[in-house]
PDB file of C-alpha atoms in Angstrom:
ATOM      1  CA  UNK F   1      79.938 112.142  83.169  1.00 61.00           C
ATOM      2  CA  UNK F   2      77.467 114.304  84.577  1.00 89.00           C
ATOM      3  CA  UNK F   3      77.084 118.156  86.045  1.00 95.00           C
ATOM      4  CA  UNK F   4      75.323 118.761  89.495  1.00 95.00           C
ATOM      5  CA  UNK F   5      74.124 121.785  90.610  1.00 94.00           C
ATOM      6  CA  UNK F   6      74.814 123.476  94.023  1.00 92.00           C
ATOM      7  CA  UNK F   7      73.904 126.458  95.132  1.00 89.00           C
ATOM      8  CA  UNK F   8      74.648 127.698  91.738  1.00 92.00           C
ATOM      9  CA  UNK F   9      78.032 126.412  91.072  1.00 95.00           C
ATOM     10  CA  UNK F  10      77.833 123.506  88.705  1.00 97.00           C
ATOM     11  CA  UNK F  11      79.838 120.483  90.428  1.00 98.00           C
ATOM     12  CA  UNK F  12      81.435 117.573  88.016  1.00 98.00           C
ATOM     13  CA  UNK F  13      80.321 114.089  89.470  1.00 98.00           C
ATOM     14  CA  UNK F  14      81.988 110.697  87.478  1.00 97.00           C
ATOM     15  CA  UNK F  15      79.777 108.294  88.204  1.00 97.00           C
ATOM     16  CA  UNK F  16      80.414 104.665  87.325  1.00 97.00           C
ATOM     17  CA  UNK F  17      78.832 100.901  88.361  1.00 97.00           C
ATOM     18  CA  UNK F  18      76.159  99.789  90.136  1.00 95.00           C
ATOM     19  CA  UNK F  19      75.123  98.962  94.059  1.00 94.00           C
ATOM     20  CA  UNK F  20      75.446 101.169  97.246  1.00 94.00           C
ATOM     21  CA  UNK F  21      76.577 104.569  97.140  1.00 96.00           C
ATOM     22  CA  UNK F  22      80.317 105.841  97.327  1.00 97.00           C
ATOM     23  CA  UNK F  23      81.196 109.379  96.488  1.00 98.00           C
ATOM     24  CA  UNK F  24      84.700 109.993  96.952  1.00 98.00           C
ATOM     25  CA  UNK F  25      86.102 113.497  97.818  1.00 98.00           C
ATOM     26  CA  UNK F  26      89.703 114.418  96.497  1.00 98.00           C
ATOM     27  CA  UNK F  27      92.416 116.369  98.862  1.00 96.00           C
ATOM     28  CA  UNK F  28      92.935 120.085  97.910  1.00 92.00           C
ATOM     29  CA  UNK F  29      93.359 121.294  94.161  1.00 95.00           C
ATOM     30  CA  UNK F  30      93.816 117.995  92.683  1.00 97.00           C
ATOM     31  CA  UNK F  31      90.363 116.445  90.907  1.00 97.00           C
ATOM     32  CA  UNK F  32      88.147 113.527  90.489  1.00 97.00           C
ATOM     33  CA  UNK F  33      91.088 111.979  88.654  1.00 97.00           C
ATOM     34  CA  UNK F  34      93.012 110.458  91.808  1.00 98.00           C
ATOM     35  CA  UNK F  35      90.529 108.094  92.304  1.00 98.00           C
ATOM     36  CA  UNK F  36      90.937 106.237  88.823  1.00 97.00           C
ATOM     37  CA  UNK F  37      91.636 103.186  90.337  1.00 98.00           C
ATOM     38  CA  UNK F  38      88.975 103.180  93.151  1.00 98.00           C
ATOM     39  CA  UNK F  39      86.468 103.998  90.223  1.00 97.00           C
ATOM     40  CA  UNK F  40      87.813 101.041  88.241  1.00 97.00           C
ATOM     41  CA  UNK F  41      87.773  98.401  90.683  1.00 97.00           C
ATOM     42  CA  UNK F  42      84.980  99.272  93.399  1.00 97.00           C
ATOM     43  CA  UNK F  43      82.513  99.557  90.192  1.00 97.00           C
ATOM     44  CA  UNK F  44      82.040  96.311  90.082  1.00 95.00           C
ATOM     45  CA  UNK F  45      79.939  96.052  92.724  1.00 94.00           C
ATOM     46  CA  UNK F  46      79.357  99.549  94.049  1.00 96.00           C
ATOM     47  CA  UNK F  47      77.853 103.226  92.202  1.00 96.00           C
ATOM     48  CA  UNK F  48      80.956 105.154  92.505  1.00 97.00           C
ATOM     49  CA  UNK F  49      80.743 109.056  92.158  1.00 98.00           C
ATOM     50  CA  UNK F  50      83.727 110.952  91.710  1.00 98.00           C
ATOM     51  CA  UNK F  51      83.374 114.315  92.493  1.00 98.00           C
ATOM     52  CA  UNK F  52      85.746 117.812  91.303  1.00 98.00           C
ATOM     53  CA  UNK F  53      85.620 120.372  94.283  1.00 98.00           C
ATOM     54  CA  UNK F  54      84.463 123.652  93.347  1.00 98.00           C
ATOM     55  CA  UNK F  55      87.742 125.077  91.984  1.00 98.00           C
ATOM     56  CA  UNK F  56      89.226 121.814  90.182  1.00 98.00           C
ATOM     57  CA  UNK F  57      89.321 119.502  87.514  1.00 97.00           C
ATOM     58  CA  UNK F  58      86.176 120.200  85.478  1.00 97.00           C
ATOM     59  CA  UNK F  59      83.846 121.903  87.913  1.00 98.00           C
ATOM     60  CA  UNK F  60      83.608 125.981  88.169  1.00 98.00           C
ATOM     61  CA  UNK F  61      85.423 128.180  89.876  1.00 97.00           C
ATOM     62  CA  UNK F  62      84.404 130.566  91.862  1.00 97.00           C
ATOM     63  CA  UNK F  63      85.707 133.880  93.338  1.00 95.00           C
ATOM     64  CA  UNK F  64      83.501 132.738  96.737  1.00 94.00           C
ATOM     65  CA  UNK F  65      82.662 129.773  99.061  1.00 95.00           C
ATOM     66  CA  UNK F  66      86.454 128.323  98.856  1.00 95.00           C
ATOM     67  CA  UNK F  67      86.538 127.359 102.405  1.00 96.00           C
ATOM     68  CA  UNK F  68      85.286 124.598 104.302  1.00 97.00           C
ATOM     69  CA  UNK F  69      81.792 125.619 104.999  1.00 97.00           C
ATOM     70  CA  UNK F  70      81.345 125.983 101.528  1.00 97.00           C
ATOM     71  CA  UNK F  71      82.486 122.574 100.393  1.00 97.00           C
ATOM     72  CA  UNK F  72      80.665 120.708 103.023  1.00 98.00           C
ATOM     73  CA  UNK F  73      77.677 122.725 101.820  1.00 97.00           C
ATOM     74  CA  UNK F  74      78.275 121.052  97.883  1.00 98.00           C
ATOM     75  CA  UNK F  75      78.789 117.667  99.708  1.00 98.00           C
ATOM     76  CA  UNK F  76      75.213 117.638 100.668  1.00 98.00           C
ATOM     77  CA  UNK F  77      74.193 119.457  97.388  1.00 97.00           C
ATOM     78  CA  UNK F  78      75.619 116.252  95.795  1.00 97.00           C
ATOM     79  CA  UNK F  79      74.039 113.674  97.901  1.00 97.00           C
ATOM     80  CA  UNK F  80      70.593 115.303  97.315  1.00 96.00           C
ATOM     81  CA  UNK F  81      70.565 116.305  93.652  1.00 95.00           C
ATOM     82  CA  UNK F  82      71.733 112.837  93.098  1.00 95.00           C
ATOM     83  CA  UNK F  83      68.959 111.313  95.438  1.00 96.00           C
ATOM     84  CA  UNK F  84      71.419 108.921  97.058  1.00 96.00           C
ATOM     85  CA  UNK F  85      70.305 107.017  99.884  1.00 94.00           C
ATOM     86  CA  UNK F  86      73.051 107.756 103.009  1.00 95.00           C
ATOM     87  CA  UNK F  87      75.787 106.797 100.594  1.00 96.00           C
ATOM     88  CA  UNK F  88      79.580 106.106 102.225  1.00 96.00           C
ATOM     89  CA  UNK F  89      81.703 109.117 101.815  1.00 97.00           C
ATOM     90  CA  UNK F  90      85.082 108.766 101.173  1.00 98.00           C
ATOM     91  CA  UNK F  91      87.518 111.615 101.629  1.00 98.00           C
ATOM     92  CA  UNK F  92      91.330 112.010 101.101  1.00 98.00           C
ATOM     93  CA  UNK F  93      92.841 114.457 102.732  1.00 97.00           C
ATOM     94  CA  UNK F  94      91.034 117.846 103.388  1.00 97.00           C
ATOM     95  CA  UNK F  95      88.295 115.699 101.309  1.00 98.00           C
ATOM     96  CA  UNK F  96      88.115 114.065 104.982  1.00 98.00           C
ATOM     97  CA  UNK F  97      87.170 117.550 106.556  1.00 98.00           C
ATOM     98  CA  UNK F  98      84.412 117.860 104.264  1.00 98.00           C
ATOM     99  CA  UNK F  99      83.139 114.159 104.975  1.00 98.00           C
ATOM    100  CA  UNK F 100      83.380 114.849 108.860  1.00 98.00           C
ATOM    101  CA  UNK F 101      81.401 118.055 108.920  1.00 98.00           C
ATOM    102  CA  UNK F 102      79.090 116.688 106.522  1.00 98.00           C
ATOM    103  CA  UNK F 103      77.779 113.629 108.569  1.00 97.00           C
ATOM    104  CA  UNK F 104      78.221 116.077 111.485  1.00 98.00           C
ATOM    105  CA  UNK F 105      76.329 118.263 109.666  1.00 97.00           C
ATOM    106  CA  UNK F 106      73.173 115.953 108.713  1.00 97.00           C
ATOM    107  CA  UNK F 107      73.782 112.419 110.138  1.00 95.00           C
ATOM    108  CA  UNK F 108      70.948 111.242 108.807  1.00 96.00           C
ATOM    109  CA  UNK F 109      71.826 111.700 104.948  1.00 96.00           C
ATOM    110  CA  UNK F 110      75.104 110.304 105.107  1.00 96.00           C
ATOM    111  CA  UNK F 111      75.858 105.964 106.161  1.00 94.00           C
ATOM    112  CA  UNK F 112      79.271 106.320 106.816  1.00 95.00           C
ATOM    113  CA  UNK F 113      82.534 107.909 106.486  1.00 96.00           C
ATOM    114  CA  UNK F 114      86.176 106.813 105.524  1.00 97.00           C
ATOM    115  CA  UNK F 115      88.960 109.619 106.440  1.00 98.00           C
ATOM    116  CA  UNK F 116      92.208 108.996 104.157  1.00 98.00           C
ATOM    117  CA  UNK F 117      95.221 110.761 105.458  1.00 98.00           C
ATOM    118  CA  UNK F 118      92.434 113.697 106.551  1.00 98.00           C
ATOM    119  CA  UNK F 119      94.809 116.408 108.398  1.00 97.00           C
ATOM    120  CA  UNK F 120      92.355 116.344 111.703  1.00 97.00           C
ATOM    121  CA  UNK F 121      94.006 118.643 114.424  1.00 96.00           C
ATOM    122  CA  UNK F 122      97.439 118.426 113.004  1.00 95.00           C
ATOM    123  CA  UNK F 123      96.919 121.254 110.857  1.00 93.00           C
ATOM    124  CA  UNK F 124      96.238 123.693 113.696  1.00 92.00           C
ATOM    125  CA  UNK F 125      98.409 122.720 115.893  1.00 92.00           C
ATOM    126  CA  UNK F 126     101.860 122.289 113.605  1.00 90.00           C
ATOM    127  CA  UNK F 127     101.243 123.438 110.286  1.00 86.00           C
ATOM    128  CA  UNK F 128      99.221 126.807 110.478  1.00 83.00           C
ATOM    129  CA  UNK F 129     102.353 128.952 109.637  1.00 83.00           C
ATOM    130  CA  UNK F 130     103.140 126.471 106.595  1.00 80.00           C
ATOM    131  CA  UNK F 131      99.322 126.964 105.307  1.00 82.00           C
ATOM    132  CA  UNK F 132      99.292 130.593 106.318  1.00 79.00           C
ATOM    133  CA  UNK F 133     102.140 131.018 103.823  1.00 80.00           C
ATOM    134  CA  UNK F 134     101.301 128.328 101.025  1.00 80.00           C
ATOM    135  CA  UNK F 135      98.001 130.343 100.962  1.00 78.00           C
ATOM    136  CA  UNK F 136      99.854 134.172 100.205  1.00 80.00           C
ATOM    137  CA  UNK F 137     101.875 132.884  97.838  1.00 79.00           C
ATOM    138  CA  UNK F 138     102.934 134.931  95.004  1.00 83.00           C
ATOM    139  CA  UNK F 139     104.807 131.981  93.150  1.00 92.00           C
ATOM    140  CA  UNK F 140     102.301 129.437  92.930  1.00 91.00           C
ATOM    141  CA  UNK F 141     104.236 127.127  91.054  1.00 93.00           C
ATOM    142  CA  UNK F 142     107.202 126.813  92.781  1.00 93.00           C
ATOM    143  CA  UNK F 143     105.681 126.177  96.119  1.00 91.00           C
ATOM    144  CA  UNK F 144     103.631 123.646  95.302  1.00 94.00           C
ATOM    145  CA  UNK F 145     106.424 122.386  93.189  1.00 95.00           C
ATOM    146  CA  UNK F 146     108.649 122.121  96.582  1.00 92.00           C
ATOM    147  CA  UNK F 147     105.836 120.576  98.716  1.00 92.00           C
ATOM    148  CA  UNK F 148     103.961 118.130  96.226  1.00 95.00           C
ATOM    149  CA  UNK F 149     106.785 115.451  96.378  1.00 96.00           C
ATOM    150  CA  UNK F 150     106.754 115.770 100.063  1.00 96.00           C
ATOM    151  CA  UNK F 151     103.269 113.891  99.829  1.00 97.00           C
ATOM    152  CA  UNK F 152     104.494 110.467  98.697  1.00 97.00           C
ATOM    153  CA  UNK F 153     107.096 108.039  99.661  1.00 96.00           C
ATOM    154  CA  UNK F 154     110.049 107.755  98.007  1.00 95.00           C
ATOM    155  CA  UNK F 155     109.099 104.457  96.144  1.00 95.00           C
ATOM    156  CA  UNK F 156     106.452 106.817  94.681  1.00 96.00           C
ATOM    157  CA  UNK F 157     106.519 106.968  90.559  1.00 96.00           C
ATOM    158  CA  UNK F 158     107.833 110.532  89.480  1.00 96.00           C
ATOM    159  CA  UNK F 159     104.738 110.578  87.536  1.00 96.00           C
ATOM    160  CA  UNK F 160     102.531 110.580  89.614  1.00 96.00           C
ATOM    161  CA  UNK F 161     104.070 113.359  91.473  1.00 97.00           C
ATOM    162  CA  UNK F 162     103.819 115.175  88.048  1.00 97.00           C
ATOM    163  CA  UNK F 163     100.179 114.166  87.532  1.00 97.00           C
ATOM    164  CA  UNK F 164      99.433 115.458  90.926  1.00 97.00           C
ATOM    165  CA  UNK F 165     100.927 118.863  90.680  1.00 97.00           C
ATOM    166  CA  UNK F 166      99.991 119.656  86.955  1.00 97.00           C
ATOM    167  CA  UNK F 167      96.203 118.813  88.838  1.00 97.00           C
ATOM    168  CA  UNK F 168      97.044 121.453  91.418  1.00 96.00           C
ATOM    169  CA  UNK F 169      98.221 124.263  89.126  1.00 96.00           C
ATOM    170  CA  UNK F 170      95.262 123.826  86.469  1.00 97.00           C
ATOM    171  CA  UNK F 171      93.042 124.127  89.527  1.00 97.00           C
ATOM    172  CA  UNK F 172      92.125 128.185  90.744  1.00 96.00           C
ATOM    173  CA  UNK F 173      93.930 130.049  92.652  1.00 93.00           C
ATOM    174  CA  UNK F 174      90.968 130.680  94.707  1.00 94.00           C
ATOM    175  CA  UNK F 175      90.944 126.944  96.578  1.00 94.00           C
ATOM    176  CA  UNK F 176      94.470 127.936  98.052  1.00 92.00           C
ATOM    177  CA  UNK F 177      91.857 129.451 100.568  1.00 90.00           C
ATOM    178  CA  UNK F 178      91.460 126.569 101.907  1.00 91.00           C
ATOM    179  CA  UNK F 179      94.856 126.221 103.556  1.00 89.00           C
ATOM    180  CA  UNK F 180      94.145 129.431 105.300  1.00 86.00           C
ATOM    181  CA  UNK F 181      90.417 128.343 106.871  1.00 88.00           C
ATOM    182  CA  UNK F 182      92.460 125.008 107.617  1.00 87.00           C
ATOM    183  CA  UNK F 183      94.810 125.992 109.731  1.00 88.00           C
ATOM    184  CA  UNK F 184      92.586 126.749 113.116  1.00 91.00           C
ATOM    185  CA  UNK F 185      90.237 123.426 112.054  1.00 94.00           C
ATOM    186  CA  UNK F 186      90.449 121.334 115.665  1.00 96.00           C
ATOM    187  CA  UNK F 187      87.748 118.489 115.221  1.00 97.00           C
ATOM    188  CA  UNK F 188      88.331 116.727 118.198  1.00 97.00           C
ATOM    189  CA  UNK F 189      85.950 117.933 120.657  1.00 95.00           C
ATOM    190  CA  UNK F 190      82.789 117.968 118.354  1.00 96.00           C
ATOM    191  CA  UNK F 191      83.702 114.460 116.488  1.00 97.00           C
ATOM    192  CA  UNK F 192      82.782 112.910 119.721  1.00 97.00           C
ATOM    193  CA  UNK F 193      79.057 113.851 118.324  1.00 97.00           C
ATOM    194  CA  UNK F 194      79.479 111.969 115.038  1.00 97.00           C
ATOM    195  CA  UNK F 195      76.974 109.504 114.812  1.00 95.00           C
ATOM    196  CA  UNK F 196      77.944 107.972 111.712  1.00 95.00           C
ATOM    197  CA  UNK F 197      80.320 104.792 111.741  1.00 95.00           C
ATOM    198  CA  UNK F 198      84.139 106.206 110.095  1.00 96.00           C
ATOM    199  CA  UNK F 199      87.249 104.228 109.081  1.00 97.00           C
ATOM    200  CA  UNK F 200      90.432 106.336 109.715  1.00 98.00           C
ATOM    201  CA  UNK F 201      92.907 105.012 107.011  1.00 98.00           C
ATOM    202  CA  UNK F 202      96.364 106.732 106.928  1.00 98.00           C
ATOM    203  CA  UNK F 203      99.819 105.872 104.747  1.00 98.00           C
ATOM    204  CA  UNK F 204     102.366 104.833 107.109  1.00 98.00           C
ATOM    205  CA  UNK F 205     104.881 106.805 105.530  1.00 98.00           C
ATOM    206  CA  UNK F 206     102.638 110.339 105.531  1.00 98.00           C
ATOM    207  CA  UNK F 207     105.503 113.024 106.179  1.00 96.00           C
ATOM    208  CA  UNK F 208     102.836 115.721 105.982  1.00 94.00           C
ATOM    209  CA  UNK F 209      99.908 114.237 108.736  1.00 97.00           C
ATOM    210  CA  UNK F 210     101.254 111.567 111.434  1.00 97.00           C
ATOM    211  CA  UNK F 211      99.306 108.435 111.654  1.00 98.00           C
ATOM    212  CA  UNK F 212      98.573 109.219 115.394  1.00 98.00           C
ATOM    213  CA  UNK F 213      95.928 111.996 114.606  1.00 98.00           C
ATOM    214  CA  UNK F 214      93.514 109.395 112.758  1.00 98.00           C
ATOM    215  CA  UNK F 215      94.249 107.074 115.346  1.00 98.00           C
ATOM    216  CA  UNK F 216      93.500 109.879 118.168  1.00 98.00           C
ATOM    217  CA  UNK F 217      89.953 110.508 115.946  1.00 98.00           C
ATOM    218  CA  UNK F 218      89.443 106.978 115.675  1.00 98.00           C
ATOM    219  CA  UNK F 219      89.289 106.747 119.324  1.00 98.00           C
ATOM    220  CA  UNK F 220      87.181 110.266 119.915  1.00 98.00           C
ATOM    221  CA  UNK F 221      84.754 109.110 117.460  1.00 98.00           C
ATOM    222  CA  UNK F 222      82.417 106.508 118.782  1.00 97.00           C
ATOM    223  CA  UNK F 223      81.866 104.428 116.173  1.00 95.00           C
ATOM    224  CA  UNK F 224      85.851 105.117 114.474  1.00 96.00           C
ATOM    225  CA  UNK F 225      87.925 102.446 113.864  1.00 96.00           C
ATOM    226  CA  UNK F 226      91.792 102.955 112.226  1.00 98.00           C
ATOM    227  CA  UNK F 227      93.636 101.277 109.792  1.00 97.00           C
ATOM    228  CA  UNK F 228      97.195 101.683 108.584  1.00 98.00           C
ATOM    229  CA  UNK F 229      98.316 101.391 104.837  1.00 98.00           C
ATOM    230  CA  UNK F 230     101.799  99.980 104.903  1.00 97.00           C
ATOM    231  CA  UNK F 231     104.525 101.196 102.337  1.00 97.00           C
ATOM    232  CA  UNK F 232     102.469 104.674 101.213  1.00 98.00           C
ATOM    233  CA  UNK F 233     102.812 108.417 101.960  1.00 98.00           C
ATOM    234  CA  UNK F 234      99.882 110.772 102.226  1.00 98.00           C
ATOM    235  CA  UNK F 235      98.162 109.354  99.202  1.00 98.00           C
ATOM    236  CA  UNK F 236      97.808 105.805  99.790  1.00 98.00           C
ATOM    237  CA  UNK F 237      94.684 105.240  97.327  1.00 98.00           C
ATOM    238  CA  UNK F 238      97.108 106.445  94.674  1.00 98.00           C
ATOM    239  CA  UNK F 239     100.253 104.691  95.789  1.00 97.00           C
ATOM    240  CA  UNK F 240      98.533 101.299  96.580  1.00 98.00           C
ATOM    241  CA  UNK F 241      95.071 101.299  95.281  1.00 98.00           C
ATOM    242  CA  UNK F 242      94.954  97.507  95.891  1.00 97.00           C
ATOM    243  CA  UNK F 243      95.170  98.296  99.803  1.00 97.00           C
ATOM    244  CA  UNK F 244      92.937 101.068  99.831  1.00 98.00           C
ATOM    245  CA  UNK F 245      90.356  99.580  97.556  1.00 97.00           C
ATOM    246  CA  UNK F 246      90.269  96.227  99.751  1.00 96.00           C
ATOM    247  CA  UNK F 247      89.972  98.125 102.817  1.00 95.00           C
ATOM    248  CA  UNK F 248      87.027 100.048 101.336  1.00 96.00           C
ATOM    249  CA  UNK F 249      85.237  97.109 100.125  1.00 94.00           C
ATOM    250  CA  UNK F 250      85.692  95.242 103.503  1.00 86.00           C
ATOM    251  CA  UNK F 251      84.602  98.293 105.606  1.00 83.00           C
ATOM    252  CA  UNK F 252      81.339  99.305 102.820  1.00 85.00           C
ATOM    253  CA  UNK F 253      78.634  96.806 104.621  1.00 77.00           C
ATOM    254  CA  UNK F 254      79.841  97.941 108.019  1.00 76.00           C
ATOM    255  CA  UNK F 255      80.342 101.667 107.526  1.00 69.00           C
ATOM    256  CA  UNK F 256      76.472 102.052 105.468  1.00 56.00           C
ATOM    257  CA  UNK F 257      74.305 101.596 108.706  1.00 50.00           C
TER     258      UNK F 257
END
């Protein structure tokens, strides 16, 4: 386990094996923690870094910089205070965001990108009065408690719903920003700029972000390519890690140009 600095906010990075890069980026107000499997398997032949957003698991919190900006900022704070060489980024959810507009961002410090369930355009086009009012919440715990299940399939083990929402209510308050700066976020015209290869991978059962809108960036991008992951909601690395992790070790060689 290790702490990174950026910009001043110390950053908690698990890093495990040995090989090419992959830092993985977790979905809102969760942690490192989802990707326990990932880190387990993909070791073996890859240097997996896990790292807490500002705001969750281990890393500070801040009162400032909970938006999107500021997480793509501690991205690239990662990359470089780890000296990684254009590592693949992988992102789950609004993880994804912070991939995209990193590469975007600085192409030439990042090889490639995989987007897992990332919301895209769907936010801002069908869910900015649900994030509008998930972020002005008085009772944290109860909406998250209503919405969390909503993010698996029903096959899903209870839990891991549990683990997933005790995550979300350790994390601060402050990353509930998020939502808010989310719900405008339309990537479509500029991802026609990324330059960096990406793998769109999306649960076939997500009842929070349609599978269309990674297959719509897949086709903007131009180098994106899409992949479905049969049987899981909006967490497939969780619900099938064997999937996910074989789809990320297939795509690594590819996606780190």
């Amino acid at each position: 386990m290790a702490y990174v600095d950026a910009g001043g906010i110390r950053l908690h990075v698990e890093e495990r094996g040995q090989g090419p890069a992959m830092v993985l980026l977790h979905g809102t107000g969760t942690s490192g923690r989802v990707w326990d499997a990932q880190l387990a398997d993909l070791a073996r032949d890859h240097r997996m870094f896990a790292v807490d957003s500002r705001g969750c698991g281990r890393s500070d919190r801040p009162a400032e910089g909970n938006d999107i900006a500021g997480n793509t900022a501690d991205v690239l704070a990662v990359i470089d205070a780890l000296d990684l060489d254009r590592p693949v980024v992988v992102g789950s959810s609004v993880g994804a965001v912070f991939a995209i507009e990193a590469a975007l961002a600085a192409p030439d410090r990042i090889g490639g990108i995989v987007s897992i369930d990332g919301p895209g355009y769907w936010p801002a086009v069908a869910m900015s009065d649900k994030l509008v009012e998930v972020a002005a919440a008085t009772d944290r715990a109860a909406q998250f408690a209503e919405w969390v299940p909503t993010w698996y399939s029903p096959a899903a083990p209870p839990e891991l719903i549990a683990s997933t929402l005790r995550q979300i209510l350790e994390s601060s308050e402050h990353v509930d920003e998020l939502f808010a700066d989310g719900a405008s976020y339309d990537p479509r015209e500029r991802i026609r700029e990324l330059a960096v290869p990406v793998l769109f991978l999306h649960g076939a059962l997500d009842a929070s972000i349609p599978c269309e809108v990674s297959r719509v960036l897949a086709d903007l991008a131009p180098h994106g390519t899409f992949r479905l992951i049969e049987s899981a909601g909006h967490m497939p690395h969780q619900e099938r890690p064997e999937a996910v992790n074989a789809a990320l070790r297939q795509a690594a060689e590819r996606l780190a140009v």
